[in-house]
Amino acid sequence: MKYRDLIKEMTLEEKASLMSGKDFWTTQNIDRLGISSMFLADGPHGIRKQAIASDKLGLNAGIPATCFPTAATVANSWNVELGEKIGEYLGQEAVAQKVNVLLGPGVNMKRNPLCGRNFEYFSEDPYLAGKMAAGYIRGVQSHGISACVKHFAVNNQEERRMAIDTIVDERTLREIYLTAFEIAVQEGKTKTVMTSYNKLNGTYTNENMHLMQEILRKEWDFNGVVVTDWGGSNDRIAGLLAGNELEMPTTAGETDREIIQAIQTGKIKEEVLDECVDRLLELIFTTEEAYKKIHVDFDVDRHHRVAQKAAEESIVLLKNDGNILPLKFGKKVAVIGDFAKDARYQGAGSSIVNPTILDHTLNCFEESGIVSIGFEAGFERYGKKNAEKVKSACLLAEKADVVLLYIGLDEVTEAEGLDRQNMKIPENQIDLLDAVFSVNPNIVAILSCGSAVEMPWIGKVRGLVHGYLGGQAGARSILRVLSGDVNPSGKLAETFPLQYEDTPSLLHFSGKEVTVEYRESIFIGYRYYDTANVDVLFPFGFGLSYTTFEYSDIQIAKDGVTFKLTNSGRVAGMEIPQLYVRCKSDAIFRPNMELKGFVKIFINAGQTKTVTIPFDDKTFRYFNVITNQWEIEEAEYEIIIGASSADIRLTGILAVEGTGAPIPYNKIKLPSYYSGKVNNVDLEEFEYLLGDKVPISTWDRTQPLGYNDTIAQCQYAKGRIARLSYHTIVFAHWFLRKIGKRDTANLIMMSIYHMPFRGIARMTGGVVNMPMLDGILMIANGHFFKGLNHVIKERKKMRKYRKSIKTVEIGSRQRYE
């Protein structure tokens, strides 16, 4: 241990105190030993450090910071160097705001298009997500502070995220859901990892020895700090044994006492605590070094320009019939859509950034050179139909050569803590599109949202530009693409299915009660659509340009592939060649092909460049459940170079030597997986793949409610007060949505409805402790007076204890002074 001597000077109480927060955002300090508090701040795409009340959850506005495009947006750039540059600027701002740990990036897979937090994650592909995350992490940590990759792991739904049990087979876990974390740890060298709320195959991730010790610590050799998601600690001792150093937020000393008692009774050895303290001290001391250097406030304008550059590279041109784009000089343009007036530029939840500057479309036209003849909102932002607005929009559209129609999803549709109800654009926006099309068919749609949507209306637009959530400079960036000042170079980091019913996880998303089963296994995103021959709207890796590119002269060697890339068009542009690999053997079930490399290259018109994409340790591997390790199957592999997963330009064959591992599966027992048609796998086949029985997925309504049951389950509680509370919450949610307070309604669902009872203690900063929670559960289970008396008694005991502790602390300070 690096800090053995310092740890020897600590009392058991002091060591235990470091294992949980001091308040909502800072860690505990020990002044007498020179140990300072750390500040942890949300920040996947911008610093969210609230200006007041660090002891509160964080619903107040943050200190102004640059709002960069969200991860889902930047992933479309396929530019690792750009991700690293964004990370550098995020790190600089974090230092300026005295933030030690920046809570991001998020690398959870986009298993299903409806996950409410998809806007905050990179991709459906673990290789792309991992490479982008590693770039972010290197950039952030170049300033001496820590990034924090999250949410570890298999957190792919928001509904019931604090209680759901994810059932997934080991190979799928390794190949799909852990690979991005592996790259973030081993290549990004992240100093901090945040565990997810959910269970993994029956055990909370924060306590899961297989995940936390066998994989993270031993296999990946991670020596950094593990922090819980806020309120994500279940059993503090089990978490400590698994190697979780830091529980956030504070529990006002309650779990510290659990740790002390566990050591005093021999339940755990003090050496376990010492090792956790040592790793935490390393994080504290190394990150605070950043503040000993001379720093000035960051250059707001320069950071805004970087945010603009990031947005420009991430915009995806999806349709351009008749080369309607870029807009020809002198064309009269009608601007229609509420999102043109008030840009949709980020998601909702813990990642909300208070931007330093915010570009809006209507304020940026003059510099763009585009001639606007006027603006009409056209629709109500939150879905209400308004015939007058549609009529006004059509009157304007009739006078224009081209209509720029700004549509998308609103801020409360894509939000942390909630999953989307469908993949549709709101009906009132489609009604507007239909009406405008009837008077002017020259429509260019500008789409603003952080995830995939259905587009049955796509035949009515000639151009389609997807800006995703482009951050504070996104609106100006889109105009630069429309005008031709920027040649679009983004490509989709996720597949857009024709309809939601085509998704492989349709029947098993989201888990509504106890479990969610990942029956589709490794076949998510393009891995499924391509293997099962399901048509899609836009394939993975797709994106148009204002120029064209030709691929030629492929050369394959043992260590990589080389080819020539020519810009055969008339304007300079950037192209993203993608390396896919297909195993020619059918002994082990696999996707038709998998992404194993990519590069982004700028090429002038008429220029040819030689491109090399190297192979790495992940190019040919698969996870073998018999040997319990990564293996390589001896076979011929097709080396594929594509402009997207569906636009294959070059191919070749390479014979690869294998590791000689046994074939892990009986093909006869896994027909769905060997065909790739996994949208309706039966229970018996899934259990064979899993190697275990699938747990019961429904609540046991006969049992009393416990710590890990949610407030939603009060609907069948024995206590009338609990059932009344449930119906009150449901009514409040309905009423708030009815009167237009959808953000508040969402907050009720996220922070109350789906909250486990233990969250009442874990998220209230010590206002309610676990003994008081026992009383609350008695009330919920039908013992009102007994429970109420218990709550009152335990409340008095807690206040008396804290008063005695405060007296002791004052005495201790006086002695040291």
XYZ file of C-alpha atoms in Angstrom, residues 201-749:
549
model
C -27.881 -12.246 -12.466
C -29.237 -11.897 -8.940
C -26.600 -9.706 -7.255
C -26.376 -5.917 -7.183
C -23.504 -4.844 -9.415
C -21.887 -2.934 -6.559
C -21.652 -6.196 -4.587
C -21.028 -8.549 -7.499
C -17.692 -10.300 -6.842
C -17.502 -11.689 -10.374
C -17.931 -8.250 -11.901
C -15.999 -6.194 -9.367
C -13.167 -8.499 -8.338
C -12.679 -11.253 -10.913
C -13.126 -9.013 -13.961
C -12.511 -5.373 -12.998
C -9.734 -5.786 -10.426
C -7.984 -9.006 -11.451
C -8.525 -9.445 -15.182
C -8.377 -5.747 -16.116
C -5.916 -4.847 -13.339
C -7.934 -1.794 -12.275
C -6.341 -0.091 -9.263
C -8.554 2.979 -9.127
C -11.637 3.896 -7.125
C -15.130 2.475 -7.489
C -17.994 4.819 -6.538
C -21.660 3.925 -6.288
C -24.229 5.704 -8.351
C -26.052 8.130 -6.068
C -28.126 6.085 -3.643
C -26.933 2.884 -5.294
C -25.553 1.148 -2.210
C -27.587 -1.811 -1.000
C -25.469 -3.788 1.500
C -22.510 -1.577 2.459
C -20.391 -4.441 3.812
C -20.938 -6.571 0.723
C -19.981 -3.553 -1.382
C -16.804 -2.991 0.609
C -15.792 -6.630 0.229
C -16.341 -6.337 -3.517
C -13.977 -3.371 -3.598
C -16.319 -0.373 -3.565
C -14.375 2.461 -1.931
C -16.876 5.278 -2.036
C -20.588 5.343 -1.348
C -22.396 8.480 -2.474
C -24.089 10.528 -1.234
C -23.688 10.824 2.532
C -25.635 8.611 4.893
C -24.726 10.873 7.833
C -22.406 8.236 9.270
C -24.891 5.361 9.327
C -22.956 3.076 6.970
C -19.668 4.133 8.581
C -20.932 2.541 11.767
C -21.886 -0.599 9.841
C -18.287 -0.872 8.618
C -16.876 -0.339 12.118
C -19.190 -2.943 13.596
C -18.355 -5.455 10.838
C -14.643 -5.109 11.595
C -15.109 -5.273 15.349
C -17.181 -8.459 15.042
C -14.762 -10.065 12.577
C -17.191 -10.035 9.672
C -14.495 -8.389 7.550
C -10.791 -7.840 8.135
C -9.509 -4.328 8.728
C -6.986 -4.928 5.927
C -9.885 -4.872 3.435
C -10.835 -1.414 4.631
C -7.199 -0.283 4.582
C -6.811 -1.268 0.917
C -9.943 0.693 0.016
C -8.691 3.707 1.964
C -5.324 3.481 0.192
C -6.930 3.590 -3.259
C -9.184 6.478 -2.247
C -6.259 8.462 -0.840
C -4.391 8.017 -4.127
C -7.367 9.555 -5.963
C -7.671 12.422 -3.466
C -3.984 13.337 -3.483
C -3.402 13.002 -7.229
C -6.459 15.019 -8.244
C -5.849 17.825 -5.762
C -2.390 18.288 -7.318
C -4.231 19.866 -10.251
C -5.225 22.802 -8.054
C -1.697 23.546 -6.842
C -0.841 24.846 -10.301
C -1.740 28.355 -11.384
C -5.014 28.364 -13.255
C -7.114 31.068 -14.824
C -10.726 30.939 -15.868
C -11.238 29.164 -19.165
C -11.730 31.083 -22.421
C -15.509 30.967 -22.897
C -15.443 31.890 -26.597
C -12.675 29.438 -27.443
C -14.495 26.596 -25.687
C -17.679 27.550 -27.535
C -15.814 27.249 -30.841
C -14.616 23.772 -29.872
C -18.213 22.815 -29.036
C -19.193 24.092 -32.494
C -16.442 22.076 -34.177
C -17.600 18.960 -32.308
C -21.200 19.503 -33.390
C -20.209 20.112 -37.022
C -18.301 16.840 -37.251
C -21.173 14.930 -35.639
C -24.091 16.054 -37.813
C -25.408 13.263 -40.037
C -26.877 13.921 -43.471
C -29.434 11.138 -43.931
C -31.219 12.151 -47.138
C -30.419 14.539 -49.983
C -32.726 13.907 -52.933
C -31.827 15.932 -55.994
C -28.931 17.489 -54.101
C -31.311 19.911 -52.442
C -28.441 20.522 -50.027
C -26.353 22.529 -49.703
C -28.860 25.315 -50.262
C -28.250 27.185 -53.493
C -27.387 30.868 -53.236
C -30.430 33.116 -53.317
C -32.979 30.425 -52.456
C -35.811 31.822 -50.335
C -36.142 29.740 -47.193
C -39.065 29.439 -44.773
C -38.066 28.417 -41.258
C -40.740 26.368 -39.514
C -40.715 24.513 -36.215
C -40.510 25.413 -32.551
C -37.020 23.894 -32.264
C -35.705 26.623 -34.598
C -36.680 29.274 -32.046
C -35.597 27.382 -28.923
C -32.921 24.861 -29.823
C -33.118 21.335 -28.442
C -29.478 20.836 -27.556
C -29.120 18.439 -24.595
C -30.914 15.715 -22.659
C -32.628 15.860 -19.283
C -31.649 14.606 -15.846
C -28.311 14.656 -14.059
C -26.451 15.750 -17.205
C -28.197 19.123 -17.665
C -25.588 21.834 -18.230
C -26.120 25.566 -17.767
C -24.479 26.792 -21.016
C -22.109 29.743 -21.166
C -23.522 30.749 -24.556
C -26.513 29.332 -26.406
C -26.918 29.653 -30.160
C -30.430 29.696 -31.603
C -31.185 29.226 -35.270
C -33.081 32.477 -35.742
C -30.134 34.472 -34.395
C -27.577 32.865 -36.720
C -29.106 33.337 -40.170
C -27.384 36.574 -41.077
C -23.885 35.092 -40.908
C -24.954 31.858 -42.644
C -25.779 33.528 -45.959
C -29.131 31.719 -46.101
C -32.029 34.013 -47.063
C -34.888 33.530 -44.594
C -38.279 34.971 -45.503
C -39.703 34.333 -42.039
C -40.377 31.979 -39.164
C -43.424 30.168 -37.851
C -43.470 27.827 -34.846
C -45.905 25.466 -36.584
C -46.565 23.285 -33.532
C -46.782 23.291 -29.755
C -43.517 21.963 -28.329
C -45.077 19.428 -25.949
C -47.566 17.790 -28.288
C -50.739 19.846 -28.074
C -52.443 20.326 -31.450
C -52.848 23.882 -32.724
C -54.581 24.369 -36.078
C -53.807 28.084 -36.197
C -50.077 27.487 -35.968
C -50.252 24.913 -38.752
C -52.216 27.318 -40.940
C -49.710 30.152 -40.394
C -46.831 27.800 -41.179
C -48.442 26.741 -44.459
C -49.014 30.358 -45.530
C -45.309 31.006 -45.037
C -44.251 27.759 -46.728
C -46.193 28.674 -49.886
C -43.933 31.695 -50.431
C -40.627 29.803 -50.072
C -38.366 27.919 -52.439
C -37.310 25.577 -49.639
C -38.803 24.848 -46.220
C -36.463 24.176 -43.296
C -38.626 22.140 -40.931
C -37.220 21.758 -37.426
C -38.769 18.727 -35.704
C -37.778 16.252 -32.999
C -38.342 15.118 -29.438
C -38.866 17.504 -26.538
C -36.793 17.731 -23.363
C -39.082 15.636 -21.188
C -39.475 12.747 -23.648
C -35.792 11.774 -23.419
C -34.862 11.857 -19.767
C -32.931 10.041 -17.083
C -35.100 7.778 -14.943
C -37.711 7.149 -17.640
C -37.901 5.160 -20.844
C -39.675 6.394 -23.946
C -43.136 5.039 -24.650
C -42.558 4.666 -28.403
C -40.189 5.587 -31.238
C -42.479 8.148 -32.815
C -42.116 11.869 -33.451
C -45.125 13.596 -31.769
C -48.266 13.451 -33.875
C -48.764 17.221 -34.009
C -45.377 17.580 -35.730
C -46.285 14.960 -38.336
C -49.604 16.738 -38.950
C -47.594 19.896 -39.607
C -45.272 18.043 -42.008
C -48.252 16.660 -43.923
C -49.835 20.100 -44.189
C -46.631 21.836 -45.304
C -45.953 19.099 -47.872
C -49.336 19.776 -49.453
C -48.300 23.368 -50.260
C -44.536 22.959 -50.769
C -42.810 19.584 -51.323
C -39.294 21.074 -51.093
C -38.823 20.253 -47.433
C -35.546 19.789 -45.603
C -36.198 18.320 -42.154
C -33.766 19.086 -39.346
C -34.123 16.462 -36.659
C -33.237 17.150 -33.034
C -33.241 14.210 -30.633
C -30.768 11.936 -28.898
C -31.914 8.554 -30.107
C -33.435 6.625 -32.995
C -36.969 7.442 -34.183
C -39.359 5.921 -36.695
C -39.792 7.859 -39.943
C -42.871 6.681 -41.868
C -43.012 10.263 -43.134
C -39.549 10.269 -44.731
C -40.976 10.173 -48.264
C -42.310 13.691 -47.742
C -38.928 15.308 -47.159
C -36.246 15.801 -49.808
C -33.498 16.444 -47.316
C -32.937 15.149 -43.800
C -30.250 16.449 -41.468
C -29.911 14.805 -38.060
C -28.219 17.117 -35.577
C -28.863 14.825 -32.594
C -28.277 16.960 -29.468
C -25.529 19.299 -30.593
C -24.806 21.262 -27.434
C -24.737 25.015 -27.077
C -23.350 25.628 -30.597
C -25.466 23.016 -32.351
C -27.902 25.432 -34.021
C -25.140 27.409 -35.753
C -23.393 24.172 -36.749
C -26.503 22.889 -38.531
C -26.824 26.129 -40.515
C -23.196 25.785 -41.601
C -23.994 22.324 -42.968
C -27.168 23.533 -44.692
C -25.304 26.411 -46.335
C -22.390 24.229 -47.446
C -19.784 25.969 -45.292
C -19.301 22.567 -43.678
C -19.369 19.280 -45.564
C -21.243 16.819 -43.323
C -19.111 13.889 -42.188
C -21.064 12.261 -39.360
C -22.191 8.648 -39.583
C -24.727 6.878 -37.411
C -23.404 5.130 -34.314
C -26.705 3.251 -34.054
C -29.126 1.549 -36.439
C -32.477 3.154 -37.242
C -35.043 0.331 -37.639
C -38.058 0.804 -39.868
C -40.342 0.353 -36.869
C -39.974 -0.450 -33.199
C -41.517 -3.881 -33.726
C -38.373 -4.876 -35.655
C -36.069 -4.560 -32.638
C -34.712 -7.867 -31.265
C -35.357 -6.945 -27.609
C -39.001 -6.009 -28.282
C -40.522 -8.780 -26.150
C -38.093 -8.244 -23.267
C -37.840 -4.488 -22.808
C -38.200 -3.036 -20.372
C -38.349 -5.334 -17.362
C -41.508 -4.248 -15.571
C -41.231 -6.098 -12.257
C -38.355 -8.258 -10.964
C -36.180 -9.161 -13.959
C -35.329 -8.279 -17.531
C -34.089 -11.121 -19.741
C -31.515 -10.467 -22.458
C -32.755 -13.323 -24.634
C -31.368 -11.765 -27.816
C -27.829 -12.438 -26.487
C -25.070 -10.882 -28.617
C -27.487 -9.882 -31.369
C -28.202 -6.222 -30.680
C -28.265 -3.406 -33.228
C -26.685 -4.146 -36.603
C -25.476 -7.516 -35.306
C -29.112 -8.619 -35.315
C -30.532 -6.791 -38.349
C -27.702 -7.880 -40.629
C -27.618 -11.500 -39.414
C -31.400 -12.014 -39.441
C -31.812 -10.150 -42.764
C -34.177 -7.543 -41.329
C -34.527 -4.394 -43.438
C -33.715 -1.138 -41.680
C -34.338 2.537 -42.365
C -30.693 3.579 -41.927
C -27.893 1.096 -41.240
C -25.179 1.417 -38.631
C -22.330 3.620 -39.875
C -24.473 5.394 -42.522
C -24.080 9.047 -43.433
C -24.049 11.079 -46.646
C -21.583 13.726 -47.805
C -21.495 16.544 -50.342
C -18.704 14.633 -52.079
C -18.047 11.003 -53.040
C -15.335 8.541 -52.071
C -13.864 5.550 -53.881
C -12.103 2.615 -52.188
C -9.480 0.468 -53.943
C -6.379 -1.758 -53.690
C -7.013 -3.697 -50.496
C -3.961 -5.398 -48.993
C -4.347 -7.729 -45.988
C -1.483 -8.684 -43.695
C -1.290 -10.486 -40.357
C -1.317 -7.197 -38.456
C -3.818 -5.115 -40.393
C -5.440 -4.017 -43.623
C -4.316 -1.301 -46.057
C -6.249 0.253 -48.965
C -6.538 3.443 -50.987
C -9.223 6.061 -50.496
C -9.954 8.695 -53.141
C -12.142 11.791 -52.903
C -13.777 11.484 -56.311
C -16.059 14.484 -55.867
C -15.627 18.227 -56.196
C -15.318 19.364 -52.568
C -13.045 18.462 -49.705
C -14.516 16.159 -47.105
C -13.976 13.612 -44.357
C -14.727 9.923 -44.750
C -14.987 7.155 -42.141
C -13.797 3.788 -43.478
C -15.000 0.981 -41.220
C -13.340 -2.399 -40.679
C -15.692 -5.340 -40.125
C -14.727 -8.985 -39.639
C -16.757 -12.077 -40.566
C -15.791 -15.574 -39.409
C -16.298 -18.109 -42.209
C -16.795 -20.993 -39.744
C -20.258 -21.818 -38.386
C -19.064 -23.903 -35.431
C -19.759 -21.059 -32.991
C -22.737 -18.750 -33.435
C -21.726 -15.195 -34.303
C -23.157 -12.059 -35.885
C -22.783 -11.874 -39.650
C -19.995 -9.340 -39.066
C -18.645 -7.110 -36.316
C -16.933 -3.736 -36.221
C -13.237 -4.144 -35.371
C -11.702 -0.844 -36.449
C -12.315 2.570 -38.010
C -10.566 5.789 -38.905
C -11.675 9.285 -39.903
C -9.718 10.921 -42.730
C -9.822 14.362 -44.352
C -9.225 14.286 -48.116
C -9.189 17.144 -50.597
C -11.137 16.848 -53.840
C -9.310 14.589 -56.262
C -6.794 13.439 -53.665
C -5.949 9.801 -52.875
C -4.644 8.626 -49.509
C -3.364 5.258 -48.335
C -5.264 4.102 -45.263
C -4.155 1.494 -42.743
C -6.406 0.026 -40.056
C -4.444 -2.239 -37.699
C -5.761 -5.400 -36.086
C -5.655 -5.573 -32.293
C -6.324 -8.061 -29.497
C -10.093 -7.736 -30.066
C -10.154 -8.322 -33.832
C -10.674 -12.097 -33.859
C -11.547 -12.996 -30.276
C -14.716 -14.434 -28.798
C -15.514 -15.364 -25.182
C -15.568 -19.114 -24.548
C -17.878 -20.112 -21.686
C -16.124 -23.468 -21.199
C -12.590 -22.132 -20.791
C -13.968 -18.935 -19.225
C -11.588 -16.777 -21.212
C -11.099 -15.070 -24.553
C -10.235 -17.453 -27.377
C -9.649 -17.315 -31.117
C -11.321 -19.831 -33.391
C -9.037 -21.187 -36.080
C -10.762 -20.314 -39.331
C -10.768 -18.123 -42.382
C -11.987 -14.621 -41.687
C -13.403 -12.221 -44.234
C -11.857 -8.771 -43.832
C -14.450 -6.190 -44.851
C -14.008 -2.470 -45.481
C -17.246 -0.526 -45.660
C -18.593 3.007 -45.823
C -21.300 1.639 -43.508
C -22.339 -1.803 -42.274
C -24.501 -2.099 -45.414
C -22.202 -0.369 -47.912
C -19.316 -2.798 -48.388
C -16.528 -1.523 -50.638
C -13.635 -3.986 -50.271
C -13.199 -7.560 -49.014
C -10.473 -10.140 -48.597
C -9.757 -13.395 -46.772
C -7.275 -14.034 -43.957
C -6.534 -17.428 -42.398
C -6.138 -17.035 -38.635
C -4.529 -19.500 -36.260
C -6.712 -20.381 -33.290
C -6.112 -21.076 -29.614
C -7.487 -24.627 -29.771
C -10.346 -24.127 -27.319
C -13.268 -26.592 -27.306
C -16.486 -25.611 -29.091
C -18.675 -24.232 -26.283
C -22.159 -24.917 -27.694
C -24.436 -27.679 -28.922
C -25.776 -26.242 -32.163
C -28.936 -28.386 -32.053
C -30.011 -26.836 -28.736
C -29.497 -23.244 -29.891
C -31.291 -22.943 -33.244
C -32.319 -19.305 -32.760
C -28.803 -18.180 -31.946
C -27.204 -20.064 -34.826
C -29.690 -18.477 -37.242
C -29.518 -15.026 -35.633
C -33.327 -14.873 -35.524
C -33.521 -14.094 -31.824
C -36.582 -11.872 -31.627
C -38.651 -14.640 -30.019
C -36.348 -17.102 -28.217
C -38.221 -19.566 -26.031
C -37.445 -20.086 -22.352
C -35.847 -23.514 -22.720
C -33.347 -22.317 -25.331
C -32.455 -19.216 -23.325
C -31.917 -21.268 -20.170
C -29.572 -23.567 -22.054
C -27.587 -20.563 -23.248
C -27.626 -19.072 -19.761
C -26.587 -22.333 -18.132
C -29.123 -21.791 -15.367
C -32.817 -21.489 -14.605
C -34.376 -18.096 -15.253
C -35.725 -16.529 -12.044
C -39.396 -15.659 -11.679
C -39.951 -12.274 -13.301
C -43.016 -11.113 -11.334
C -43.412 -9.661 -7.859
C -44.507 -11.983 -5.086
C -47.608 -10.087 -4.003
C -48.134 -12.352 -0.988
C -44.963 -11.249 0.811
C -44.506 -8.119 2.963
C -42.707 -5.235 1.296
C -38.975 -5.023 2.003
C -35.978 -2.738 1.508
C -35.561 -3.464 -2.194
C -39.222 -3.304 -3.120
C -40.243 -0.065 -4.795
C -42.806 2.558 -3.949
C -44.720 1.371 -7.032
C -45.329 -1.912 -5.257
C -47.418 -0.126 -2.644
C -50.300 -0.753 -5.044
C -50.687 -4.215 -3.446
C -49.422 -3.357 0.057
C -51.428 -4.516 3.073
C -51.362 -1.067 4.653
C -54.097 1.334 3.565
C -51.765 4.300 3.986
C -49.323 2.719 1.536
C -52.029 2.011 -1.042
C -53.394 5.539 -0.655
C -49.880 6.929 -1.131
C -49.499 4.898 -4.305
C -52.753 6.193 -5.788
C -51.854 9.763 -4.751
C -48.536 9.491 -6.600
C -50.229 8.092 -9.709
C -52.831 10.877 -9.628
C -50.187 13.560 -9.114
C -48.244 12.248 -12.097
C -51.369 12.237 -14.283
C -52.456 15.692 -13.139
C -49.045 17.306 -13.633
C -48.846 15.950 -17.183
C -52.386 17.171 -17.811
C -51.536 20.764 -16.835
C -48.279 20.759 -18.771
C -45.826 20.222 -15.899
C -44.263 17.215 -17.556
C -40.786 17.763 -16.130
C -42.167 17.667 -12.585
C -44.259 14.617 -13.477
C -41.133 12.898 -14.753
C -39.313 13.740 -11.530
C -42.043 11.994 -9.534
C -41.625 8.822 -11.578
